[in-house]
XYZ file of C-alpha atoms in Angstrom:
721
model
C -35.621 -2.444 24.931
C -36.789 -2.085 21.319
C -35.123 -4.214 18.658
C -33.444 -1.185 17.104
C -31.969 -0.226 20.480
C -30.653 -3.745 20.974
C -28.867 -3.517 17.634
C -27.380 -0.196 18.638
C -26.218 -1.800 21.875
C -24.426 -4.520 19.905
C -22.504 -1.897 17.965
C -20.813 -0.727 21.147
C -19.140 -4.109 21.450
C -17.468 -3.767 18.048
C -15.032 -0.928 18.421
C -11.608 -2.427 17.863
C -10.364 -2.914 14.356
C -9.435 -6.464 13.446
C -5.735 -5.702 13.032
C -5.461 -4.480 16.630
C -7.505 -7.384 17.930
C -5.043 -9.694 16.272
C -2.194 -8.102 18.197
C -3.708 -9.133 21.522
C -2.549 -12.322 23.130
C -5.890 -14.116 23.216
C -6.239 -13.757 19.450
C -3.150 -15.841 18.830
C -4.591 -18.671 20.902
C -7.530 -19.074 18.526
C -5.550 -18.662 15.299
C -5.302 -22.352 14.599
C -8.986 -22.824 15.454
C -10.220 -20.360 12.889
C -7.920 -20.279 9.895
C -8.274 -22.466 6.845
C -5.936 -24.158 4.451
C -6.378 -21.876 1.467
C -5.009 -24.390 -1.004
C -7.424 -27.171 0.031
C -10.609 -28.235 -1.743
C -13.858 -27.089 -0.170
C -16.158 -29.669 1.406
C -19.182 -28.036 -0.172
C -19.175 -29.456 -3.692
C -21.764 -27.141 -5.228
C -20.254 -23.716 -5.836
C -22.114 -20.437 -5.460
C -22.084 -17.553 -7.938
C -18.598 -16.440 -6.901
C -17.150 -19.370 -8.860
C -17.402 -17.217 -11.998
C -15.344 -14.350 -10.536
C -11.613 -13.686 -11.032
C -10.834 -12.266 -7.596
C -8.837 -14.736 -5.456
C -10.757 -13.503 -2.411
C -14.135 -14.151 -3.984
C -12.999 -17.522 -5.277
C -11.962 -18.471 -1.745
C -15.646 -18.192 -0.820
C -17.012 -19.867 -3.940
C -17.717 -23.158 -2.139
C -19.228 -21.673 1.004
C -22.774 -22.866 1.742
C -23.680 -19.164 1.921
C -25.423 -18.204 -1.315
C -23.014 -15.397 -2.097
C -23.589 -12.893 -4.867
C -20.937 -10.608 -6.334
C -21.678 -6.893 -6.124
C -24.192 -6.056 -8.831
C -27.752 -5.605 -10.030
C -28.684 -9.271 -9.650
C -28.195 -9.141 -5.890
C -29.878 -5.769 -5.432
C -32.858 -6.723 -7.579
C -33.319 -9.944 -5.617
C -33.215 -8.060 -2.302
C -35.805 -5.572 -3.555
C -38.090 -8.254 -4.967
C -37.943 -10.445 -1.852
C -37.892 -7.518 0.596
C -34.671 -8.628 2.272
C -31.723 -6.624 3.570
C -28.293 -6.987 1.984
C -25.546 -8.616 4.049
C -22.362 -7.093 2.610
C -18.988 -8.598 3.537
C -15.725 -6.998 2.386
C -12.194 -8.306 2.781
C -9.152 -9.428 0.838
C -7.470 -12.734 0.145
C -4.538 -12.434 2.553
C -6.543 -11.035 5.479
C -6.026 -13.350 8.469
C -9.257 -12.450 10.256
C -11.225 -12.770 7.023
C -10.062 -16.403 6.986
C -11.097 -16.830 10.610
C -14.595 -15.460 10.035
C -15.029 -17.601 6.940
C -14.028 -20.769 8.730
C -16.148 -20.034 11.790
C -19.217 -18.681 10.048
C -19.357 -18.653 6.268
C -18.418 -22.328 5.961
C -20.949 -23.181 8.679
C -24.312 -24.632 7.579
C -26.254 -23.028 10.429
C -24.966 -19.530 9.653
C -25.576 -20.157 5.950
C -29.223 -21.046 6.588
C -29.832 -17.853 8.543
C -28.174 -15.746 5.850
C -29.761 -17.510 2.894
C -33.259 -17.443 4.392
C -33.286 -13.834 5.545
C -30.653 -11.868 3.614
C -29.055 -11.475 0.221
C -25.352 -12.028 0.863
C -22.832 -10.019 -1.195
C -19.053 -10.457 -1.201
C -16.620 -7.727 -2.301
C -12.839 -7.819 -2.696
C -11.750 -4.504 -1.207
C -8.626 -4.444 -3.378
C -10.682 -4.746 -6.570
C -13.288 -2.257 -5.401
C -11.590 0.362 -3.216
C -14.486 2.713 -4.018
C -17.043 0.448 -2.316
C -14.647 -0.303 0.516
C -13.884 3.358 1.198
C -17.539 4.336 1.418
C -18.632 1.530 3.723
C -15.481 1.694 5.846
C -16.384 5.330 6.460
C -19.809 4.124 7.563
C -18.243 1.621 9.951
C -15.925 4.229 11.423
C -18.823 6.639 11.890
C -20.996 3.896 13.373
C -18.467 2.264 15.725
C -15.517 4.635 16.033
C -13.138 2.229 14.284
C -12.847 -0.117 11.330
C -10.964 -3.009 9.804
C -11.386 -6.189 7.811
C -13.438 -8.258 7.493
C -15.901 -5.404 7.141
C -19.530 -6.282 7.801
C -22.325 -4.048 6.518
C -26.083 -4.582 6.526
C -27.982 -2.325 4.156
C -31.100 -1.867 2.067
C -31.448 -3.047 -1.533
C -30.605 0.482 -2.712
C -27.237 0.252 -0.901
C -28.065 2.443 2.095
C -26.389 1.009 5.231
C -28.047 0.764 8.641
C -25.552 -1.451 10.476
C -21.756 -1.778 10.402
C -19.106 -3.818 12.184
C -15.992 -5.859 11.520
C -15.269 -9.394 12.766
C -17.984 -11.511 14.402
C -17.539 -15.046 15.744
C -20.376 -17.481 15.115
C -21.449 -17.348 18.781
C -20.924 -14.609 21.351
C -17.440 -14.859 22.821
C -15.163 -12.715 24.967
C -17.252 -9.570 24.560
C -17.973 -10.129 20.871
C -21.533 -10.356 19.657
C -22.237 -13.651 17.902
C -23.050 -13.433 14.199
C -26.068 -15.734 14.416
C -27.513 -13.692 17.288
C -26.882 -10.461 15.426
C -28.457 -11.718 12.197
C -31.557 -12.939 14.022
C -31.975 -9.669 15.920
C -31.656 -7.588 12.764
C -34.041 -9.882 10.917
C -36.536 -9.461 13.772
C -36.139 -5.687 13.580
C -36.545 -5.782 9.783
C -39.893 -7.500 10.243
C -41.178 -5.451 13.177
C -39.452 -2.070 12.998
C -38.401 -1.764 9.399
C -39.293 1.929 9.189
C -36.839 2.715 11.988
C -34.089 0.832 10.183
C -34.850 2.738 7.001
C -34.755 5.999 8.942
C -31.384 4.945 10.319
C -30.119 4.230 6.807
C -31.263 7.643 5.584
C -29.583 9.344 8.548
C -26.318 7.494 7.902
C -26.476 8.333 4.200
C -27.020 12.013 4.947
C -24.114 11.967 7.373
C -21.619 10.391 4.974
C -22.845 12.614 2.142
C -22.366 15.737 4.224
C -18.975 14.450 5.346
C -17.818 13.682 1.796
C -19.128 17.019 0.510
C -17.794 19.081 3.404
C -15.672 22.019 2.358
C -12.138 21.214 3.449
C -10.546 24.084 1.551
C -8.312 26.496 3.365
C -4.909 28.086 3.406
C -2.242 25.527 4.216
C 0.723 27.290 5.778
C 4.244 25.930 6.012
C 3.751 25.916 9.792
C 1.643 22.750 9.349
C 4.798 20.854 8.394
C 6.436 21.975 11.624
C 3.442 20.835 13.654
C 3.471 17.468 11.891
C 7.147 17.125 12.757
C 6.464 17.917 16.400
C 3.601 15.435 16.424
C 5.776 12.665 15.012
C 8.543 13.530 17.462
C 6.100 13.335 20.375
C 4.949 9.847 19.387
C 8.406 8.573 18.402
C 9.559 5.412 20.166
C 13.126 6.297 21.057
C 13.983 2.761 22.125
C 12.690 0.822 19.135
C 11.937 3.412 16.472
C 8.614 3.936 14.772
C 5.709 5.929 16.125
C 3.395 4.978 18.956
C 3.604 1.641 20.695
C 1.782 -1.347 19.220
C 0.767 -2.394 16.673
C 3.299 -0.575 14.496
C 2.923 0.006 10.784
C 5.925 0.993 8.613
C 4.213 4.085 7.063
C 7.200 4.879 4.774
C 5.741 8.213 3.655
C 6.160 9.445 7.246
C 9.871 8.684 6.953
C 10.069 10.362 3.557
C 8.417 13.470 5.024
C 10.975 13.524 7.841
C 13.832 13.257 5.348
C 12.467 16.239 3.442
C 11.919 18.180 6.641
C 15.543 17.439 7.590
C 16.715 18.541 4.137
C 15.040 21.932 4.517
C 15.656 22.590 8.227
C 18.839 20.597 8.840
C 17.242 19.422 12.102
C 19.326 16.353 13.096
C 16.481 14.785 15.095
C 14.403 14.345 11.953
C 17.151 12.258 10.367
C 17.793 10.386 13.609
C 14.143 9.293 13.782
C 14.313 7.993 10.229
C 17.532 6.075 10.785
C 16.441 4.599 14.102
C 13.215 3.366 12.545
C 14.803 1.907 9.418
C 17.499 0.080 11.380
C 15.018 -1.223 13.966
C 12.592 -2.495 11.340
C 15.375 -4.333 9.562
C 16.612 -5.940 12.768
C 13.139 -7.058 13.831
C 11.053 -10.032 12.798
C 8.906 -7.839 10.565
C 11.743 -8.338 8.075
C 12.102 -11.792 6.539
C 15.775 -12.484 7.197
C 15.707 -15.777 5.333
C 13.922 -14.797 2.112
C 13.803 -10.979 2.363
C 10.912 -8.532 2.133
C 8.823 -6.864 4.834
C 5.628 -8.050 6.447
C 2.682 -5.696 6.710
C 3.107 -4.586 10.321
C 4.377 -5.567 13.737
C 2.018 -6.587 16.525
C 4.525 -5.448 19.180
C 6.554 -2.274 19.661
C 9.924 -4.027 19.063
C 9.094 -4.894 15.428
C 9.640 -8.527 16.469
C 6.279 -10.208 15.887
C 4.875 -9.432 12.455
C 1.522 -9.948 10.944
C 3.158 -12.257 8.424
C 1.362 -11.217 5.242
C 3.539 -9.390 2.729
C 2.026 -6.638 0.600
C 3.487 -5.326 -2.652
C 2.777 -1.704 -1.729
C 4.590 -1.928 1.623
C 7.712 -3.302 0.007
C 7.600 -0.646 -2.711
C 7.260 2.185 -0.206
C 9.928 0.811 2.114
C 12.377 0.296 -0.750
C 12.002 4.000 -1.569
C 12.515 4.995 2.079
C 15.721 2.941 2.365
C 17.003 4.297 -0.951
C 16.411 7.878 0.127
C 18.129 7.220 3.454
C 21.071 5.833 1.486
C 21.219 9.026 -0.559
C 20.855 11.240 2.514
C 23.500 9.493 4.640
C 25.736 7.660 2.196
C 25.413 4.535 4.358
C 25.595 1.561 2.013
C 23.622 -0.573 4.476
C 20.380 1.174 3.507
C 21.072 0.501 -0.154
C 21.637 -3.166 0.631
C 18.230 -3.490 2.317
C 16.643 -2.019 -0.818
C 18.542 -4.561 -2.945
C 17.219 -7.372 -0.777
C 13.647 -6.084 -1.070
C 13.997 -6.029 -4.847
C 15.457 -9.545 -4.819
C 12.342 -10.753 -3.006
C 9.939 -8.881 -5.288
C 11.581 -9.902 -8.561
C 11.883 -13.516 -7.412
C 8.509 -14.104 -5.732
C 6.107 -11.363 -6.797
C 6.776 -10.890 -10.511
C 4.521 -12.587 -13.043
C 5.899 -14.154 -16.200
C 4.099 -11.445 -18.143
C 5.919 -8.666 -16.286
C 3.357 -7.358 -13.813
C 3.641 -7.708 -10.050
C 1.352 -9.759 -7.833
C -0.466 -8.195 -4.903
C 0.352 -10.066 -1.706
C 1.353 -13.211 0.152
C -0.743 -14.583 2.992
C 0.201 -14.784 6.667
C -0.994 -18.386 6.947
C 0.117 -21.687 5.493
C -1.253 -25.129 6.307
C -3.894 -23.394 8.391
C -1.352 -21.942 10.807
C -0.328 -18.316 11.056
C 3.341 -17.748 10.277
C 4.214 -21.444 9.944
C 6.235 -20.892 6.779
C 8.533 -18.421 8.555
C 9.106 -20.106 11.961
C 12.055 -22.259 13.034
C 13.249 -24.496 15.830
C 16.957 -25.114 16.550
C 16.556 -28.744 15.488
C 15.147 -27.783 12.097
C 18.185 -25.610 11.451
C 20.519 -28.372 12.656
C 18.895 -30.839 10.265
C 19.638 -28.446 7.397
C 23.111 -27.146 8.286
C 24.633 -29.644 10.670
C 25.391 -28.987 14.313
C 28.336 -26.561 14.160
C 26.899 -24.333 11.422
C 23.491 -24.405 13.116
C 24.962 -23.094 16.367
C 26.431 -20.129 14.488
C 23.288 -19.486 12.429
C 20.926 -19.822 15.385
C 23.051 -17.526 17.493
C 23.132 -14.928 14.760
C 19.353 -14.902 14.248
C 18.228 -15.575 17.821
C 16.752 -19.028 17.188
C 16.496 -20.992 20.450
C 14.486 -23.667 22.253
C 12.344 -21.123 24.087
C 11.173 -19.505 20.874
C 9.400 -16.171 20.511
C 6.185 -17.171 18.713
C 4.091 -20.270 19.424
C 7.127 -22.180 20.781
C 9.173 -21.530 17.631
C 11.336 -18.591 16.568
C 10.906 -15.729 14.167
C 14.496 -15.063 12.991
C 15.546 -11.581 14.065
C 18.561 -9.444 14.892
C 17.255 -7.540 17.904
C 19.964 -9.094 20.086
C 22.647 -8.543 17.436
C 23.468 -4.842 17.358
C 26.381 -5.241 14.946
C 24.354 -7.087 12.310
C 23.072 -4.007 10.486
C 26.532 -2.501 10.250
C 27.797 -5.775 8.795
C 24.894 -6.338 6.431
C 27.193 -6.407 3.413
C 29.487 -8.925 5.128
C 26.956 -11.257 6.728
C 29.073 -14.013 8.334
C 26.275 -16.572 7.937
C 25.216 -15.628 4.405
C 26.081 -19.032 2.943
C 24.084 -20.713 5.711
C 21.157 -18.359 5.072
C 21.057 -19.468 1.457
C 20.908 -23.119 2.530
C 18.089 -22.413 4.983
C 16.237 -20.500 2.270
C 16.534 -23.479 -0.114
C 15.161 -25.767 2.589
C 12.301 -23.356 3.314
C 11.296 -23.431 -0.340
C 10.342 -27.096 0.143
C 7.695 -26.081 2.685
C 4.112 -25.382 1.689
C 4.118 -21.700 0.827
C 1.563 -19.164 2.014
C -1.167 -18.405 -0.497
C -0.198 -15.795 -3.103
C -2.805 -13.321 -4.282
C -1.854 -13.284 -7.945
C -4.090 -10.474 -9.135
C -2.199 -7.550 -10.596
C -3.316 -4.089 -9.495
C -2.389 -1.060 -11.575
C -1.961 1.225 -8.551
C 0.356 -1.084 -6.637
C 2.332 -1.829 -9.791
C 2.764 1.908 -10.242
C 4.335 2.085 -6.795
C 6.719 -0.777 -7.565
C 7.627 0.768 -10.927
C 8.533 3.946 -9.026
C 10.584 2.030 -6.450
C 12.496 -0.018 -9.048
C 13.170 3.096 -11.117
C 14.583 4.949 -8.112
C 16.592 1.822 -7.302
C 17.990 1.754 -10.836
C 19.217 5.333 -10.478
C 20.516 5.228 -6.944
C 22.032 1.726 -7.002
C 23.169 1.956 -10.631
C 21.516 -1.308 -11.571
C 19.947 -1.386 -15.021
C 18.138 -4.635 -14.213
C 15.748 -2.712 -11.980
C 14.927 -0.260 -14.778
C 14.417 -3.183 -17.160
C 11.917 -4.770 -14.727
C 10.090 -1.447 -14.374
C 9.924 -1.062 -18.153
C 8.567 -4.593 -18.499
C 5.824 -3.782 -15.973
C 4.879 -0.654 -17.937
C 4.654 -2.694 -21.143
C 2.423 -5.161 -19.316
C 0.085 -2.409 -18.123
C -0.084 -0.852 -21.581
C -0.941 -4.184 -23.202
C -3.216 -5.699 -20.546
C -4.604 -2.905 -18.377
C -5.256 -0.143 -20.865
C -8.295 -0.081 -23.135
C -8.010 0.868 -26.788
C -9.271 4.334 -25.912
C -6.443 4.709 -23.368
C -8.629 4.286 -20.264
C -6.723 2.548 -17.485
C -8.242 -0.496 -15.819
C -7.640 -1.430 -12.206
C -7.159 -5.203 -12.022
C -5.800 -8.027 -14.155
C -6.036 -11.710 -13.365
C -6.236 -14.933 -15.325
C -6.409 -13.197 -18.684
C -9.060 -10.659 -17.686
C -8.712 -6.942 -17.015
C -11.602 -5.281 -15.201
C -12.910 -2.192 -13.407
C -12.300 1.339 -14.677
C -9.150 2.599 -13.003
C -9.467 4.557 -9.773
C -7.616 7.704 -8.780
C -4.831 5.665 -7.180
C -4.284 3.731 -10.422
C -3.644 6.934 -12.325
C -1.722 8.791 -9.611
C 0.627 5.938 -8.705
C 1.288 4.925 -12.309
C 2.067 8.528 -13.283
C 4.482 8.646 -10.336
C 6.100 5.432 -11.549
C 6.459 6.812 -15.073
C 8.064 10.036 -13.812
C 10.618 7.960 -11.913
C 11.154 5.641 -14.884
C 11.879 8.643 -17.075
C 14.478 9.708 -14.498
C 16.054 6.251 -14.621
C 16.150 5.879 -18.409
C 15.633 9.394 -19.808
C 13.371 7.887 -22.451
C 10.940 10.633 -23.397
C 8.171 8.106 -24.125
C 7.668 7.570 -20.385
C 7.377 11.269 -19.663
C 4.908 11.608 -22.524
C 2.823 8.703 -21.228
C 2.869 10.265 -17.754
C 1.529 13.514 -19.215
C -1.164 11.703 -21.204
C -2.379 9.721 -18.193
C -2.240 12.808 -15.995
C -4.470 14.604 -18.493
C -6.919 11.675 -18.455
C -6.886 11.648 -14.667
C -7.982 15.277 -14.605
C -10.690 14.474 -17.146
C -12.211 11.629 -15.135
C -11.557 12.604 -11.525
C -11.025 16.341 -11.048
C -13.597 18.394 -9.179
C -13.752 21.620 -11.175
C -15.974 23.271 -8.606
C -14.151 22.606 -5.321
C -10.798 21.212 -6.388
C -9.333 17.857 -5.458
C -9.803 14.511 -7.150
C -12.607 12.024 -6.589
C -11.848 8.429 -5.676
C -13.601 6.947 -8.709
C -14.163 8.307 -12.192
C -17.077 10.112 -13.767
C -17.467 7.126 -16.117
C -17.501 4.519 -13.321
C -20.405 3.043 -11.370
C -21.907 5.886 -9.378
C -22.280 4.812 -5.754
C -24.291 6.371 -2.911
C -21.602 9.044 -2.494
C -18.578 10.120 -4.509
C -15.813 10.698 -1.979
C -12.378 12.260 -2.095
C -9.660 10.658 -0.022
C -6.655 12.621 1.183
C -5.630 10.674 4.307
C -2.108 9.258 4.031
C -2.650 5.926 5.787
C -0.928 2.609 5.052
C -0.324 4.090 1.597
C -0.150 7.740 0.610
C -3.447 9.012 -0.766
C -4.092 9.356 -4.468
C -4.721 13.071 -3.957
C -1.338 13.681 -2.333
C 0.534 11.596 -4.924
C -1.307 13.444 -7.705
C -0.374 16.784 -6.145
C 3.299 15.800 -6.148
C 2.968 14.640 -9.760
C 1.422 17.989 -10.754
C 4.318 19.849 -9.188
C 7.021 17.676 -10.734
C 5.429 17.472 -14.171
C 4.883 21.223 -14.138
C 8.565 21.799 -13.395
C 9.752 19.114 -15.864
C 7.689 20.426 -18.764
C 7.519 24.112 -17.932
C 3.732 23.960 -17.699
C 2.583 26.575 -15.150
C -1.001 25.287 -15.268
C 0.078 21.933 -13.880
C 2.086 23.585 -11.152
C -0.974 25.675 -10.311
C -2.980 22.441 -10.005
C -0.582 21.364 -7.246
C -1.213 24.576 -5.336
C -4.958 24.074 -5.786
C -4.614 20.593 -4.307
C -2.941 22.052 -1.237
C -5.712 24.625 -0.909
C -8.542 22.142 -1.583
C -7.581 20.074 1.457
C -5.974 22.835 3.480
C -8.312 22.894 6.466
C -8.394 19.129 6.933
C -4.593 18.890 6.778
C -4.228 21.832 9.169
C -6.535 20.083 11.630
C -4.426 16.926 11.966
C -1.159 17.331 10.046
C 0.440 14.026 11.134
C -2.243 12.193 9.147
C -1.241 13.875 5.892
C 2.526 13.665 5.727
C 2.696 12.921 2.014
C 0.618 16.004 1.257
C 2.951 17.935 3.537
C 5.896 16.666 1.486
C 4.208 18.408 -1.450
C 3.950 21.538 0.691
C 7.669 21.352 1.501
C 8.494 20.965 -2.197
C 6.297 23.948 -3.080
C 8.029 26.086 -0.449
C 11.602 24.903 -1.074
C 14.340 26.392 -3.187
C 13.510 23.842 -5.863
C 15.890 23.209 -8.748
C 15.397 22.297 -12.372
C 18.369 20.725 -14.121
C 18.696 20.052 -17.840
C 21.755 18.053 -18.864
C 22.580 18.318 -22.547
C 24.974 15.808 -24.022
C 25.437 12.498 -25.713
C 24.335 9.489 -23.687
C 27.783 8.053 -24.388
C 29.620 11.155 -23.142
C 31.540 10.372 -19.960
C 31.025 13.824 -18.454
C 27.285 13.682 -19.114
C 27.130 10.276 -17.441
C 29.104 11.574 -14.463
C 26.740 14.534 -14.108
C 23.762 12.174 -14.042
C 25.533 9.892 -11.583
C 26.266 12.849 -9.320
C 22.603 13.878 -9.306
C 21.538 10.336 -8.473
C 24.040 9.993 -5.647
C 22.773 12.990 -3.706
C 19.454 13.308 -1.883
C 17.749 16.013 -3.918
C 14.004 15.590 -3.306
C 13.146 19.066 -4.604
C 15.034 18.750 -7.889
C 13.744 17.643 -11.285
C 16.122 16.519 -14.023
C 15.779 16.394 -17.800
C 18.277 14.925 -20.225
C 18.561 16.161 -23.797
C 20.605 14.268 -26.327
C 21.246 16.490 -29.362
C 22.054 13.388 -31.419
C 18.606 11.887 -30.813
C 16.243 14.491 -32.241
C 13.479 11.925 -32.545
C 13.397 11.360 -28.792
C 10.845 14.161 -28.523
C 11.962 15.793 -25.269
C 11.768 19.258 -26.839
C 8.133 18.578 -27.784
C 7.305 17.756 -24.174
C 9.478 20.464 -22.598
C 9.646 23.256 -25.186
C 11.934 25.382 -23.023
C 14.803 22.945 -23.753
C 14.765 23.857 -27.471
C 17.501 26.461 -27.128
C 19.582 24.577 -24.565
C 22.637 23.241 -26.383
C 26.059 21.809 -25.639
C 28.699 24.491 -25.059
C 31.945 23.891 -26.953
C 30.782 20.330 -27.667
C 30.940 19.514 -23.957
C 28.228 18.036 -21.782
C 26.425 21.049 -20.380
C 24.170 21.475 -17.356
C 21.525 24.192 -17.237
C 20.544 24.775 -13.619
C 17.708 26.963 -12.376
C 17.015 27.394 -8.674
C 14.176 29.235 -7.020
C 12.993 30.578 -10.395
C 16.438 32.004 -11.273
C 18.745 30.400 -13.856
C 22.524 30.203 -13.726
C 25.016 30.323 -16.560
C 25.489 26.981 -18.346
C 27.967 24.674 -16.568
C 30.444 22.368 -18.292
C 32.841 21.825 -15.404
C 31.953 18.704 -13.428
C 33.344 19.977 -10.104
C 31.355 23.198 -10.374
C 28.258 21.176 -11.128
C 28.781 18.816 -8.192
C 29.320 21.743 -5.823
C 25.765 22.904 -6.559
C 24.390 19.568 -5.360
C 26.082 19.532 -1.974
């Protein structure tokens, strides 16, 4: 068998993404063998080039014996000059299997020798460079049928890939190709059959170029939303909520789509799926019952065993889903979960400067989940015997345990717990256990601040401020916006993507613009300060300047002024997070309605058309884009409330809007006493809308038809039912 064929054979063994591998039983048995203590000092005293980087992930590898380079010309020039392939490794700081591969391989002298002698090794933080990650993850998925992190790519000096995979142990094990064996085989092929490898790289490049440039335009009919609903219903786990079996990811935009589908169709099953999922997630171990906040996903179908890392974006999206469920049902329990999420975020994930950190690791002291696990004796030592019996019974903590002989606190056995969330009988005990847990060694915190993820949290806090009537949430969102304006925005107004340790870097990506504009729209709705709506419009205009495809529609992942990679893709898949294209489409629609700008509204329709055929082909993968479709096809309302901010009737009108689930309604507030606020400059159609008889007045338009001005509160509220 030729060397190139042997390499191809190896690829067949790498078809399961690392997250799913982790969910399997055997993976847990090697957790403690592979993970590292992130806070410890490296044995290798001499750092490599990564020591000068700001990324926590890159700094974690700065004392590896591997001669790592950051992504850049220095590495590519060296590879060209020395005629070596590039070994590209992508991951992120809280990725469990990235830690395992580092400990097994990148901290190993033997692996380092093979890499240093035969390759130029490049490390990339996928969260800093989502553009690089997206392109090479697409390569991996095309090459192997799946993907995940750590992502392993081998490519030419001019960045053309010819091999892709995910996790590799040092030596072959349990069906996995060993990294040393793989590196030696590829090095042999590079020396003997280099032309074939180069041909492979050209073929892969042509494939991903044709894929990224493929015309996905087409008419997107409202029937696609119905098919997505049927698809979600078919995969719904009626016993434990969520979709599919295991592993289970929260995917809050799926729940938001179902709420909107329910709002339009009044189909009770859509709401039932949302409620079942939200209640089940809260009751499971994926929720941190001691310190609050959600983990990234569950490795089992019951939501019991989480992958313990906590991501800012998950908690932002889930807070929004619980808040919308609260509006839709009136059940205070959903609002309380959102409050708890915000308590966690504002306590543990907020920087002193006002921005929000990215994530917390799954591991502490080299052991997965150690920070979150309990034995009955540990609880007894904290609370005393009688209180411990009550606390342990409430949260299912017992001698048998449910994870590595200890217990993940959960409420799966306690069906009444969700109903009693506001009257938790062991709340005082929980606080004591939390205080004791704070004395443990915490999981590593990735303290970089990402514009996109901060935009999501700004949106969530702003919605929370409206729905829960808590001004502290709006104040935190405003502080985050001030931080972004001062630290992550260049003098020319160009957004940057990442801030850490005093440095902002990387021209902002589509997600940075789309998510921040979303956050600003929500913050305007929470404060009615016109400055936020104006900033949203300005950034939206810049986003179109840097990212919009004038020829085929849609928005590119990275800007026209950014580093130009081997392809320039557009991403529309609504995966763990909604895509930048779908969020931008929703922003276009809402900003168009808020400002009376028909061109912006037309941009939303063009977004739907630009990706129409791809969404039609697999609608369950594009639920956030389908939420845009539902909005575009709904009897949408525009409400302008005119009155003094101190007027009780005006405040009650606003409160009434916030109390109801009105996902297809946009609201403006005009205060005649504050001419300088500038709302009439942003939304010129409000110029002639005035208070009637000096009373707070609502101007309501629905389905492109406007009603007579309303001053009676009961009449106004009846329109919202």
